[in-house]
Structures are given as C-alpha cells and as structure tokens.
Short mmCIF file of C-alpha atoms in Angstrom, two decimals:
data_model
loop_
_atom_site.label_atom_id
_atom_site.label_comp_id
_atom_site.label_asym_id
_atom_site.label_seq_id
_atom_site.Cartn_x
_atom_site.Cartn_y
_atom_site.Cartn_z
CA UNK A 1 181.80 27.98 143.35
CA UNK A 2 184.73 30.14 144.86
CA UNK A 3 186.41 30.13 148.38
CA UNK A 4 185.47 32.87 150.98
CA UNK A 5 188.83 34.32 149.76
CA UNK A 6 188.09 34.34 145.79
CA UNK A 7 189.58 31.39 144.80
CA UNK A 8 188.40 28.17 143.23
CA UNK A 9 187.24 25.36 145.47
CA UNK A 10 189.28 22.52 143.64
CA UNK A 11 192.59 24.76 142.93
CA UNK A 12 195.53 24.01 144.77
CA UNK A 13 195.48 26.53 147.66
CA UNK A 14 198.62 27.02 150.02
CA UNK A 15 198.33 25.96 154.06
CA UNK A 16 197.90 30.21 154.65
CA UNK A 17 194.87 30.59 152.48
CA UNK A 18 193.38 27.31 154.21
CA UNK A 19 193.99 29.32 157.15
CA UNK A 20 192.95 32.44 155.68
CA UNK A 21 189.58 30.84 154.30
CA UNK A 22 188.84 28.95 157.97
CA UNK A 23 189.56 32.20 159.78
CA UNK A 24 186.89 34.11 157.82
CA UNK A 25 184.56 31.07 157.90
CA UNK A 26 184.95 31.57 161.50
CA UNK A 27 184.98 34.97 161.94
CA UNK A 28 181.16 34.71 160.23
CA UNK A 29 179.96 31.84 161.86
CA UNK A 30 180.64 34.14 165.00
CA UNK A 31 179.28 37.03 163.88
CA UNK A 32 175.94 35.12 162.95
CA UNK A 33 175.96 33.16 166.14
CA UNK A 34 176.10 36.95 167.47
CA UNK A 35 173.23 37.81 165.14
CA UNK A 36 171.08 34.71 166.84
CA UNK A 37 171.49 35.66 170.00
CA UNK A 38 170.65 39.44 169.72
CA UNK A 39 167.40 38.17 167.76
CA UNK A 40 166.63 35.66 170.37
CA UNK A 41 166.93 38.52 173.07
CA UNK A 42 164.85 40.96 171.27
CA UNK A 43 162.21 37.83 171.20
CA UNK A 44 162.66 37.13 175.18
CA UNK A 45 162.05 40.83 175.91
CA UNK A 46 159.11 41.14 173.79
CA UNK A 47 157.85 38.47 175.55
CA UNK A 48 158.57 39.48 178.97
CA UNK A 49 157.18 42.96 178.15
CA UNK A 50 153.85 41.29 176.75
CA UNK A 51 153.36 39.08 179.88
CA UNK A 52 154.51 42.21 182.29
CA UNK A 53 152.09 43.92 180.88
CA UNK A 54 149.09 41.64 181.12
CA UNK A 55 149.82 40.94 184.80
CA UNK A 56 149.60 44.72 185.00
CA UNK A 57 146.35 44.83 183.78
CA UNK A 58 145.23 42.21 185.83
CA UNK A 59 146.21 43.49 188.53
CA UNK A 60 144.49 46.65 188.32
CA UNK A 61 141.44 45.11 187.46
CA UNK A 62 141.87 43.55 190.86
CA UNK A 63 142.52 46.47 192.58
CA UNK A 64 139.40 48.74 190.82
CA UNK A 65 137.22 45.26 192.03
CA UNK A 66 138.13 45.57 195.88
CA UNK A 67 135.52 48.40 196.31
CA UNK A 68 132.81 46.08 195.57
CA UNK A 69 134.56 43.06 197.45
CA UNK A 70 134.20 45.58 200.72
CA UNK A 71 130.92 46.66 200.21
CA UNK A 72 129.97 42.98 199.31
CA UNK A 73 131.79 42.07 202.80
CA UNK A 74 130.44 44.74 204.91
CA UNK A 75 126.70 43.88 203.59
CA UNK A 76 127.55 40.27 204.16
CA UNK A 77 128.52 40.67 207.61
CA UNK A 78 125.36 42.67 208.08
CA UNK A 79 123.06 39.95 207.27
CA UNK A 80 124.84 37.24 208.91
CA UNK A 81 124.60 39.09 211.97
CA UNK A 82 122.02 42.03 212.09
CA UNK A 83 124.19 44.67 213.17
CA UNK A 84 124.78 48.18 212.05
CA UNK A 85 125.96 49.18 209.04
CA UNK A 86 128.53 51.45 209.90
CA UNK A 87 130.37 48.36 212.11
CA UNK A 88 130.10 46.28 209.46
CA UNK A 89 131.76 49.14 207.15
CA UNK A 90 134.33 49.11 210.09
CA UNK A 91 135.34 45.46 210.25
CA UNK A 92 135.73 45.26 206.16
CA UNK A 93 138.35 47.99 206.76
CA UNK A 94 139.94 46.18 209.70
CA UNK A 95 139.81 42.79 207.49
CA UNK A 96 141.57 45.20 204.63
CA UNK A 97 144.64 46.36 207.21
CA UNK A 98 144.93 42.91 208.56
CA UNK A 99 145.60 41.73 205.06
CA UNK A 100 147.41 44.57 204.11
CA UNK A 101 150.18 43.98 207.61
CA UNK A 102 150.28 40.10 206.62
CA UNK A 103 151.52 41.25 202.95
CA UNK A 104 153.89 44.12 204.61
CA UNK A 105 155.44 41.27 206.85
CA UNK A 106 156.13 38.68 204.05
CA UNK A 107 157.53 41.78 201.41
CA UNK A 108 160.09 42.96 204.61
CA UNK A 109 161.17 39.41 204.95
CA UNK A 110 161.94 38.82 201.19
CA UNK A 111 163.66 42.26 201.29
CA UNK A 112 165.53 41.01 203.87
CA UNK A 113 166.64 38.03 201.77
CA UNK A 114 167.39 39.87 198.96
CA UNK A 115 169.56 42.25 200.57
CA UNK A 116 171.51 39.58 201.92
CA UNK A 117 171.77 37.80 198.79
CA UNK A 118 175.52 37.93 196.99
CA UNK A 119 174.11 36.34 193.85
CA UNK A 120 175.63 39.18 191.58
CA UNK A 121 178.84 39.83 193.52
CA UNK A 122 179.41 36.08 193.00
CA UNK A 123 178.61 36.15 189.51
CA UNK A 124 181.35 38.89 188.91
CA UNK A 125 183.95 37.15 190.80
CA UNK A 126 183.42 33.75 189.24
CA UNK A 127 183.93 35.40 186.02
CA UNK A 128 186.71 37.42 186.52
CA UNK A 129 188.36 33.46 187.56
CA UNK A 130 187.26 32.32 184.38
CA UNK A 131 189.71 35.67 182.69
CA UNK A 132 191.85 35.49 184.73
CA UNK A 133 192.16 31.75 183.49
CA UNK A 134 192.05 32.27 180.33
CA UNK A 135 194.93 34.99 180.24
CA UNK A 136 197.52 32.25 181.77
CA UNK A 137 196.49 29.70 179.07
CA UNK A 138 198.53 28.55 176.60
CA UNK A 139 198.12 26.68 173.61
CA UNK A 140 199.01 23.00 173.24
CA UNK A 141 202.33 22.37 171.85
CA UNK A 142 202.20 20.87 168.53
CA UNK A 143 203.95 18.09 167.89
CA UNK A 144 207.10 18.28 165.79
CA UNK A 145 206.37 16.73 161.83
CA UNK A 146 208.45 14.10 161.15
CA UNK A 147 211.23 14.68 158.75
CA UNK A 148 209.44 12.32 156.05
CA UNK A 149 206.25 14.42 155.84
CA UNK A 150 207.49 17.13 153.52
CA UNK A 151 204.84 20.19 153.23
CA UNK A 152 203.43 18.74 149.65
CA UNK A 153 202.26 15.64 151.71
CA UNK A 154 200.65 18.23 153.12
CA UNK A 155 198.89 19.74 150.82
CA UNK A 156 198.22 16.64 149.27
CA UNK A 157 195.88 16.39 152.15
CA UNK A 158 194.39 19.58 152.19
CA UNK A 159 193.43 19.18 148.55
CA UNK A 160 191.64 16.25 149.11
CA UNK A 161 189.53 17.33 151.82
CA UNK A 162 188.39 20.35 149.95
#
C-alpha cells in the first residue's frame, strides 16, 4: 500500500508531501463529488423527461376525448329537455368557450405573476454577495509554534497518524 504520491504509507514523509498527498486526496474527492452530481442530474432529467412525457400523453388523450364529451353533452341536454338538436349542439359549444375564457383568465393572471416575479434577478445578485465575499476573505492567522516544538515533534506526529 503506497501514498497517492508513490510513497510508502509507514515511511517517514516530510510536512510538503503530507500536503502534497492531502491536496490530491482532495483534488479527487472533488472531482468525484463532481462526478455524483453530474450522474444525479442526468438521473433528475431522465426523470423529468419520463413524467413530461406521460402528462403529454395524457393530455392528448384528453383532448382527442372532448369530441365525444360534446356530443355526449349536447345529446344529454336533448333528453333532459326535448329540444332541438342543433341548440343543444349550440349550448355544448357555448359551455366549451365559457370554459375555455375561465382558463384564459386564470393563465393571464399567473402570467401576470410571473412577469412580476424577480426570483432569478435575486438569485444572481445574492450570489454575486456571496463572491464578492469570498474575494475579501482571508485566511485565519495561524498561531505562532512555540519555540519548544521543533519541526521533528512534528513529524513525530504526522507519522503516527498515518
């Protein structure tokens, strides 16, 4: 068993190639945390796309039905109340642009909202805070070793965590 940099686990490595071996350990863990997320994604959009498209197909289903639906209305009205046919073919239509107006009215209003919405603008502000931020930071100080702690101490330590 070897370090990420090629050499042995036990061996008596130096503070850089700790630093060395933690900064590559890191720079993969990254990468595959990168890796997870992209899969995840793919997985989310497959998913969406799969739903999307059965609510598509429903949908038109629905729509290719509302012939009938009419023609069951318009026949319906008839025998409830004995009048012509060509009335009753006249109020299904009029029940089909009522409906029709209602759903207009309640997709303008929602337009409305959205239009009005600053969802994204805020989004894009609030993170260029968060860089803006981040640029100023600056790392902790570290506190000064004391003058007994000689580097061997050290890696004393650093050996016998590894």
């Amino acid at each position: 068993m070897s370090a990420p940099d090629g050499s042995p686990v036990g061996a008596e490595r130096s503070i850089g190639q700790l630093f060395a071996s933690a900064t590559t350990e890191m720079s993969a863990l990254v990468h595959d945390e990168i890796a997870l997320a992209k899969a995840q994604l793919r997985q989310d959009v497959k998913r969406g796309a799969t739903s999307g498209g059965a609510f598509g197909a429903a949908g038109m289903v629905l729509l290719f039905s509302l012939p009938m639906l009419n023609f069951a209305l318009a026949y319906g009205i008839r025998t409830w109340s004995g009048w012509n046919l060509a009335v009753c073919f006249l109020l299904s239509f009029a029940a089909n642009v009522l409906v029709a107006g209602l759903l207009t009215l309640i997709g303008m209003m929602f337009a409305k909202k959205l239009k009005k919405s600053q969802s994204p603008q805020m989004v894009a502000a609030s993170m260029k805070e968060t860089a803006g931020v981040l640029q100023n930071a600056k790392p902790h100080p570290r506190p000064e070793l004391p003058q007994d702690r000689a580097p061997e101490a050290i890696e004393a330590v650093a050996r016998s965590s590894s």
